[in-house]
Short mmCIF file of C-alpha atoms in Angstrom, two decimals:
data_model
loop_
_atom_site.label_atom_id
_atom_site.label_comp_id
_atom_site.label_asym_id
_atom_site.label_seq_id
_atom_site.Cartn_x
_atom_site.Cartn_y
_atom_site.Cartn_z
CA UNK A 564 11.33 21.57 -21.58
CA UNK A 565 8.51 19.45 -22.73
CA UNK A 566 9.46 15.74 -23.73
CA UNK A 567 7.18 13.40 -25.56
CA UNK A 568 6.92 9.71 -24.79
CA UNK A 569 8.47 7.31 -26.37
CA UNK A 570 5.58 4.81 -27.94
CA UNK A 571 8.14 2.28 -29.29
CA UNK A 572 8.58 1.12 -25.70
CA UNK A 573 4.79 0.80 -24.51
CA UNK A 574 4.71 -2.96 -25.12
CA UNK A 575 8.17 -3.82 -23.26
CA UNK A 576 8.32 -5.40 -20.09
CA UNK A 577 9.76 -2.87 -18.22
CA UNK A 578 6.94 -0.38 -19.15
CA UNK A 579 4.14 -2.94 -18.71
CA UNK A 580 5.35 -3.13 -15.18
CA UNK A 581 5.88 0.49 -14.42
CA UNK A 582 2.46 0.84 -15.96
CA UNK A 583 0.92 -1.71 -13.44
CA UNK A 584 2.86 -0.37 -10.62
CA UNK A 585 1.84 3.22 -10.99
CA UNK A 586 -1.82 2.73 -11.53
CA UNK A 587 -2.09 1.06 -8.57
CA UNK A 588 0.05 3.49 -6.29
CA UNK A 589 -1.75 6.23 -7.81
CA UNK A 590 -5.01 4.86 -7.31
CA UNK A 591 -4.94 3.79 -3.91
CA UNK A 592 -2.80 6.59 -2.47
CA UNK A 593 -5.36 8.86 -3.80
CA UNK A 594 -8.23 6.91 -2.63
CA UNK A 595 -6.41 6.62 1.14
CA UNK A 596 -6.09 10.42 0.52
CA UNK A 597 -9.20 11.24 -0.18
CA UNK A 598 -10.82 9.13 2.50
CA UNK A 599 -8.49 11.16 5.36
CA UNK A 600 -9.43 14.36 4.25
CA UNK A 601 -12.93 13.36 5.04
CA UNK A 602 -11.88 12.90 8.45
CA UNK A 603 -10.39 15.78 9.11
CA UNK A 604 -12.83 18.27 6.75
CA UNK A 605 -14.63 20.27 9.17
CA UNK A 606 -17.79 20.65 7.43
CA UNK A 607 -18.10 16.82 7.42
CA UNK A 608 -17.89 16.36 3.66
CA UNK A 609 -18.04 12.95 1.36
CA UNK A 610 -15.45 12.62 -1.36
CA UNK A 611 -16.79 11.20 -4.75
CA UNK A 612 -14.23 8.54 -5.26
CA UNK A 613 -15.20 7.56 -8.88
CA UNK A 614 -14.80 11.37 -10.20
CA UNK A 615 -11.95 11.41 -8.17
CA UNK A 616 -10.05 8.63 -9.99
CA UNK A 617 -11.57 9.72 -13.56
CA UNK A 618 -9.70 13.11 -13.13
CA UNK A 619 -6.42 11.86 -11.93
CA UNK A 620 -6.18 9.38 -14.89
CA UNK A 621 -6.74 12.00 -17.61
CA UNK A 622 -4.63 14.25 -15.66
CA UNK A 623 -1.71 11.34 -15.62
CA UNK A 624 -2.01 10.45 -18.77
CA UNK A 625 -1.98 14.26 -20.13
CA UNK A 626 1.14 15.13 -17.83
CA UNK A 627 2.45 12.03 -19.18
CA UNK A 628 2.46 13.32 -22.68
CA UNK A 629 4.75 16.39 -22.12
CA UNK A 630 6.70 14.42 -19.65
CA UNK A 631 5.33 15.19 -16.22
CA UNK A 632 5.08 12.46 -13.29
CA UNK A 633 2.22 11.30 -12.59
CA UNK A 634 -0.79 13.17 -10.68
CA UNK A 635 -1.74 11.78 -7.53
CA UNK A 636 -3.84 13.34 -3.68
CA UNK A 637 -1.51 14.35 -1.35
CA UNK A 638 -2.32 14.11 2.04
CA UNK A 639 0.34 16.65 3.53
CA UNK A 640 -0.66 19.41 0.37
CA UNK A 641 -4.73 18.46 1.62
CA UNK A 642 -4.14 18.91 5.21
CA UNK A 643 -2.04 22.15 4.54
CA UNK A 644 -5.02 23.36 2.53
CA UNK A 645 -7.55 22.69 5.86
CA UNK A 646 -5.08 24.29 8.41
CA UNK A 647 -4.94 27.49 6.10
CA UNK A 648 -8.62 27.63 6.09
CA UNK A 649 -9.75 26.61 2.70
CA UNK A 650 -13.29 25.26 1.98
CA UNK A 651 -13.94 24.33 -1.40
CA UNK A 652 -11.57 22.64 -4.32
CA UNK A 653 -10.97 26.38 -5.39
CA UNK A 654 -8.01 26.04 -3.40
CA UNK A 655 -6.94 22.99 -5.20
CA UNK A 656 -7.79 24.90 -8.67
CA UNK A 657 -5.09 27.95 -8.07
CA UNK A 658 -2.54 25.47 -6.17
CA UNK A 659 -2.21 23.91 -9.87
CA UNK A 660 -2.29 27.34 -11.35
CA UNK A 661 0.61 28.97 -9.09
CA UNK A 662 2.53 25.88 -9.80
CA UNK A 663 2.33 25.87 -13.57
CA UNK A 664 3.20 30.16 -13.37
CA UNK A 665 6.14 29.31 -11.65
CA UNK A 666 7.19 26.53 -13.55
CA UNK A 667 6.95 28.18 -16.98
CA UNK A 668 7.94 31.97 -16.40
CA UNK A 669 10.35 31.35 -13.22
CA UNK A 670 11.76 28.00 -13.54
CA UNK A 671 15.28 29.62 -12.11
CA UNK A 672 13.85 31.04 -9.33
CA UNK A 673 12.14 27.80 -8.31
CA UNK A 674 16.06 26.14 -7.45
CA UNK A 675 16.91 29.74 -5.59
CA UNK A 676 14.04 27.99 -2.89
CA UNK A 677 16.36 26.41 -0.19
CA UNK A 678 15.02 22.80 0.28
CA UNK A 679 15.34 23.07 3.29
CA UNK A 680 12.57 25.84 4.14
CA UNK A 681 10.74 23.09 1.78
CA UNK A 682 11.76 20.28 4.26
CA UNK A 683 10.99 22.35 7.58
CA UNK A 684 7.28 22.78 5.74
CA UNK A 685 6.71 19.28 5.41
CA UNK A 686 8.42 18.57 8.85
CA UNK A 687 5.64 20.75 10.62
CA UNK A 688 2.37 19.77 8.41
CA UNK A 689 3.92 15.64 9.32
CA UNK A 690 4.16 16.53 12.77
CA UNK A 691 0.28 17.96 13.08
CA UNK A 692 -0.51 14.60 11.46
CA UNK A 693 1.18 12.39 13.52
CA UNK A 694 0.52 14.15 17.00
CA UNK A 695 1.22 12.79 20.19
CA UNK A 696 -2.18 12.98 20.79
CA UNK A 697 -3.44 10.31 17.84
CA UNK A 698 -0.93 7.84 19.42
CA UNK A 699 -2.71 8.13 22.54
CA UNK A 700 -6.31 7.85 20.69
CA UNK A 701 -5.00 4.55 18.74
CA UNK A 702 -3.85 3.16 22.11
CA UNK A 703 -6.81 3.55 23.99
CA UNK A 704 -8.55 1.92 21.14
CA UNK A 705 -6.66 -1.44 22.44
CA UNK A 706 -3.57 -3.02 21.92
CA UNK A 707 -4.10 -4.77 18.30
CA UNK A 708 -5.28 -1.27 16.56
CA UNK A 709 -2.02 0.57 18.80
CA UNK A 710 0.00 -2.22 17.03
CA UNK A 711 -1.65 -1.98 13.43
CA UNK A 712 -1.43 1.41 13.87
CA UNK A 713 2.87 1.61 14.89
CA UNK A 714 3.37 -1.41 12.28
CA UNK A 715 2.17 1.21 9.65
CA UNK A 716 3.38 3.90 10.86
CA UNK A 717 7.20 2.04 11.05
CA UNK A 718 7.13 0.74 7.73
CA UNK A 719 5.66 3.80 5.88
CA UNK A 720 8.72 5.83 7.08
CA UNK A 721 11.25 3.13 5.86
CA UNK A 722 9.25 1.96 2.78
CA UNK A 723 6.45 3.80 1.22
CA UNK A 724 3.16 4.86 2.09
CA UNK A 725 1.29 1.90 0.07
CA UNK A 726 3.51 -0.50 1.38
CA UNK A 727 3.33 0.54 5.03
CA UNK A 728 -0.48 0.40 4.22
CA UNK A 729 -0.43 -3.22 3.10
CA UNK A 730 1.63 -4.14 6.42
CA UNK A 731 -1.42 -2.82 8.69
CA UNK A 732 -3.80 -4.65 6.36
CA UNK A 733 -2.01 -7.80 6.47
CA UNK A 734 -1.48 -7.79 10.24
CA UNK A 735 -5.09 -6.40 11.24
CA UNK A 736 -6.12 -9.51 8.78
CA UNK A 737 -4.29 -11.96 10.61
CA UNK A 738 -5.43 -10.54 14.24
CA UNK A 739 -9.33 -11.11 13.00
CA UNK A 740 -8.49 -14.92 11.70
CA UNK A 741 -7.21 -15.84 14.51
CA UNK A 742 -9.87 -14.51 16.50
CA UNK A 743 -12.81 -15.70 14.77
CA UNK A 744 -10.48 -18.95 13.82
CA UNK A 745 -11.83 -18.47 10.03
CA UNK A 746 -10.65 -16.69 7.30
CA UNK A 747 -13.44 -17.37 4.98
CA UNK A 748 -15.90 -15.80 7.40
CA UNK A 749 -13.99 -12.21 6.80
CA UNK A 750 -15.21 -12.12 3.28
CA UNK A 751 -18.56 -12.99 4.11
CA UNK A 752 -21.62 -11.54 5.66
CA UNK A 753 -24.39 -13.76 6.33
CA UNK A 754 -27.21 -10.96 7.13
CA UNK A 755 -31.51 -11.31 7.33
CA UNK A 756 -33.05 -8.08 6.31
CA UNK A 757 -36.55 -7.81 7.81
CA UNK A 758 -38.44 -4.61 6.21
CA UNK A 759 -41.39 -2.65 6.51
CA UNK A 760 -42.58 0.87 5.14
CA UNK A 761 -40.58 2.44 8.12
CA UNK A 762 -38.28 -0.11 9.76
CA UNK A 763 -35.67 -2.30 8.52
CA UNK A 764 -34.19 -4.85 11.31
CA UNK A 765 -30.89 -6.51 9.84
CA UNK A 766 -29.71 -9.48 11.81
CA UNK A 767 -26.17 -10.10 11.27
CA UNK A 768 -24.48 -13.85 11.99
CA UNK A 769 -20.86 -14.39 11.91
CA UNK A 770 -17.97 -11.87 12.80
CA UNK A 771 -18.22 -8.00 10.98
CA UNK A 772 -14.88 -6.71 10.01
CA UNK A 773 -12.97 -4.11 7.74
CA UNK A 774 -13.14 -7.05 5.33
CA UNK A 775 -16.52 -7.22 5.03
CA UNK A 776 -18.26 -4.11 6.03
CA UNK A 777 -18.77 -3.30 2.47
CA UNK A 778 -21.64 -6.51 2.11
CA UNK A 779 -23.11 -4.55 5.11
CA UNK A 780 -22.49 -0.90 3.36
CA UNK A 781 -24.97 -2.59 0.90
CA UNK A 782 -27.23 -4.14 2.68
CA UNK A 783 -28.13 -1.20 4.56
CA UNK A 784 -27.92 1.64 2.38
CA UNK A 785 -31.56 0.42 0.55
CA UNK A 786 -33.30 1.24 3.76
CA UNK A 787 -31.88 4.52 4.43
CA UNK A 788 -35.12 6.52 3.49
CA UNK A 789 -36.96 4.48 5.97
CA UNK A 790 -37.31 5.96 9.90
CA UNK A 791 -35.50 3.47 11.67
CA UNK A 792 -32.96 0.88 10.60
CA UNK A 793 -31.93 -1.33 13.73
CA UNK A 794 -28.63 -3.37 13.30
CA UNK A 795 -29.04 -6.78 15.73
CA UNK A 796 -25.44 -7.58 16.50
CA UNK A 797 -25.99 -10.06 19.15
CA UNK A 798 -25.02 -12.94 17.16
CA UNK A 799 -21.88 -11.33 15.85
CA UNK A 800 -18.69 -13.57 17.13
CA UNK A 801 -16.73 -10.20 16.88
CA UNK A 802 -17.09 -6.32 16.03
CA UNK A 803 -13.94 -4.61 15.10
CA UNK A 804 -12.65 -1.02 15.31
CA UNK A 805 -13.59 -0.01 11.98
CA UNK A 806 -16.86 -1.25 11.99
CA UNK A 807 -17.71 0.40 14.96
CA UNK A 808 -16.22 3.66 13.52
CA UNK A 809 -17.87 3.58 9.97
CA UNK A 810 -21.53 3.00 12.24
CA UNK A 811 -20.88 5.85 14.45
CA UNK A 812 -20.03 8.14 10.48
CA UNK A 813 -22.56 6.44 8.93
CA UNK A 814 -24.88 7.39 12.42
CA UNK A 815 -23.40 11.03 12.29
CA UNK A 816 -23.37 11.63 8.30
CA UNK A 817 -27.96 10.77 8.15
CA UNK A 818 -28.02 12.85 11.39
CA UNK A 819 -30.10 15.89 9.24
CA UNK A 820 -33.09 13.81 8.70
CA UNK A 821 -35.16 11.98 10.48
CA UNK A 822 -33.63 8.78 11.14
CA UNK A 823 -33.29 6.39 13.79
CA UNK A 824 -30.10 4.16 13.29
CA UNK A 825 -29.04 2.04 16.27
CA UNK A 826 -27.54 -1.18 16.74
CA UNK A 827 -27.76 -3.89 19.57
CA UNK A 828 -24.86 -5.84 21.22
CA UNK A 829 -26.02 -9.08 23.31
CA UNK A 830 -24.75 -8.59 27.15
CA UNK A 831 -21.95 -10.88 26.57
CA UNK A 832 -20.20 -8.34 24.19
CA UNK A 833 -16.92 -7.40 25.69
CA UNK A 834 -15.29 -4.33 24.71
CA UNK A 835 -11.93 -4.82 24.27
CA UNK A 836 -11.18 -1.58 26.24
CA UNK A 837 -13.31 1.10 27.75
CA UNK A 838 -13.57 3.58 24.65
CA UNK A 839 -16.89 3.71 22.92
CA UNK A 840 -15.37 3.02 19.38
CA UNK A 841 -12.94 -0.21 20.62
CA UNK A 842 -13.72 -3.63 19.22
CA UNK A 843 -16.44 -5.82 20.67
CA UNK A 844 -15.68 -9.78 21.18
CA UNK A 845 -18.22 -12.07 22.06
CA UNK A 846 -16.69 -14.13 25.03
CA UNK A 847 -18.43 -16.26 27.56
CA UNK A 848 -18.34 -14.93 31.52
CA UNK A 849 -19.24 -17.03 33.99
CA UNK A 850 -22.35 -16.17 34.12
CA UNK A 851 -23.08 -16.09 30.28
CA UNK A 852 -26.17 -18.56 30.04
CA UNK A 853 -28.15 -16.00 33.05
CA UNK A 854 -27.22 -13.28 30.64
CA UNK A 855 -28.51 -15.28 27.62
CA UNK A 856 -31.76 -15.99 29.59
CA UNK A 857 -31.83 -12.64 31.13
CA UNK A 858 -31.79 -11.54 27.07
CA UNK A 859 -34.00 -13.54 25.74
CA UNK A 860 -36.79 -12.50 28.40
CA UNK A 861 -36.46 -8.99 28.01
CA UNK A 862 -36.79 -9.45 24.29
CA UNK A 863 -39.94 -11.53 24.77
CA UNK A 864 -41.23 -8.69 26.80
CA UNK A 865 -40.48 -6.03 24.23
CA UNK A 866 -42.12 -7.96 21.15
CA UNK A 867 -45.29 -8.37 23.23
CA UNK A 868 -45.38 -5.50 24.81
CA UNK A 869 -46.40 -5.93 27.80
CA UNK A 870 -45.30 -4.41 31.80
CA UNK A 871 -43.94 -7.33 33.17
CA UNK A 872 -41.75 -10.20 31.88
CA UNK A 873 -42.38 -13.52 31.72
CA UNK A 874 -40.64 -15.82 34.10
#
């Protein structure tokens, strides 16, 4: 039952674009894998994403030699794993195993396995994923992630998981462009890093999105062995979701040693709604210029340290 490629074919068009097409589903459904496994491992765990990738491309292209499809993170197979109480990639290890027994000493009794016991499996580990409960989280988040969130959700189930994830990228694009009326400012991060033996203050201009909170990954993580790194936010047009959630991990996953990690909104922050992790926007109230005053003092008072402000 083993079949061997055919190499005669590797330079066609057809194979060039099923080549294209399945490194990059592979990759990135792996990758989004990986990432939600994260979230849901109880012992709080980082993925290497690099190894990750290394090991399903030699796995791929040594299942591809004998014919096999190509190896890819599952999400359902991961979260099944977690709900049955596994800890370490042991699990993962004798999954493979059990599958290649069966497949070489009882292919038979492999179609004796009603697919629909299979499908009831899959219809139970979905339904713990897509609780009514996360629908509830993503709506109290605000509006724009509830509608992100559905517009994946939607097209995953009538497309495919990479293209319902393109949808939700596309649209949560769009919502931040028209917000901060700029699309060039989502793939840039103007930032002033102020550093000492102990503190690093990073000053960010401009809005701080999914797009770009990997120029802010990397401006912060130099100063992680220092005490206290203080994020000054109070110039940023607009804060989304994400951002807000990767500070609170990035907070939660330092938490064992001793270090201080905060950030500062200016008063004139807005949440869009009243949950912790929601977006901030940067609007103007009536009163915004007291606030801005009000701000400024208080910061006066705090870099020269003294009882009472001055007025």
């Amino acid at each position: 039952f083993l079949i061997t490629p055919d190499f005669s074919q590797l330079t066609s068009t057809n194979s060039i674009h099923m080549i294209v097409t399945i490194a990059l589903v592979a990759s990135i459904e792996s990758v989004l894998s990986a990432y939600a496994v994260d979230k849901i491992d109880p012992l709080r765990r980082k993925s290497n994403f690099n190894k990750d990738l290394c090991a399903k491309g030699v796995c791929t292209v040594a299942s591809g030699m004998i014919g096999g499809l190509p190896i890819i993170n599952e999400i359902v197979r991961s979260s099944a794993n977690i709900s049955s109480g596994a800890r370490t990639r042991w699990s993962n290890f004798f999954h493979g195993v059990f599958i290649l027994l069966f497949v070489i000493l009882f292919p038979k009794l492999l179609h004796e396995i009603p697919l629909a016991s299979l499908a009831a499996v899959l219809v139970i580990v979905g339904f713990r994923l897509t609780h009514p409960k996360t629908f509830r989280h993503m709506w109290h988040l605000g509006w724009d992630q509830f509608a992100v969130f559905m517009a994946s959700f939607v097209t995953s189930l009538l497309t495919d998981v990479l293209i319902g994830v393109l949808t939700g990228f596309a649209i949560e694009l769009a919502l931040n462009a028209m917000r901060t009326r700029s699309l060039k400012s989502l793939f840039h991060l103007p930032a002033l890093v102020t550093s000492s033996d102990e503190v690093a203050l990073v000053a960010i201009k401009g809005p701080i999105v999914f797009s770009n909170f990997l120029l802010l990954k990397k401006t912060i993580d130099p100063h992680v062995g220092k005490r206290n790194i203080e994020i000054n936010l109070r110039s940023a047009k607009f804060v989304d979701h994400t951002v807000m959630e990767h500070l609170k991990r990035y907070q939660d996953d330092h938490s064992e040693i001793e270090f201080n990690f905060s950030t500062h909104f200016s008063r004139i922050h807005m949440p869009i709604t009243g949950h912790p992790l929601s977006g901030r926007s940067r609007r103007k109230p009536a009163n915004a210029k007291v606030l801005e005053v009000v701000e400024i003092l208080e910061e006066t008072k705090a870099s020269l340290s003294v009882d009472k402000p001055y007025v």
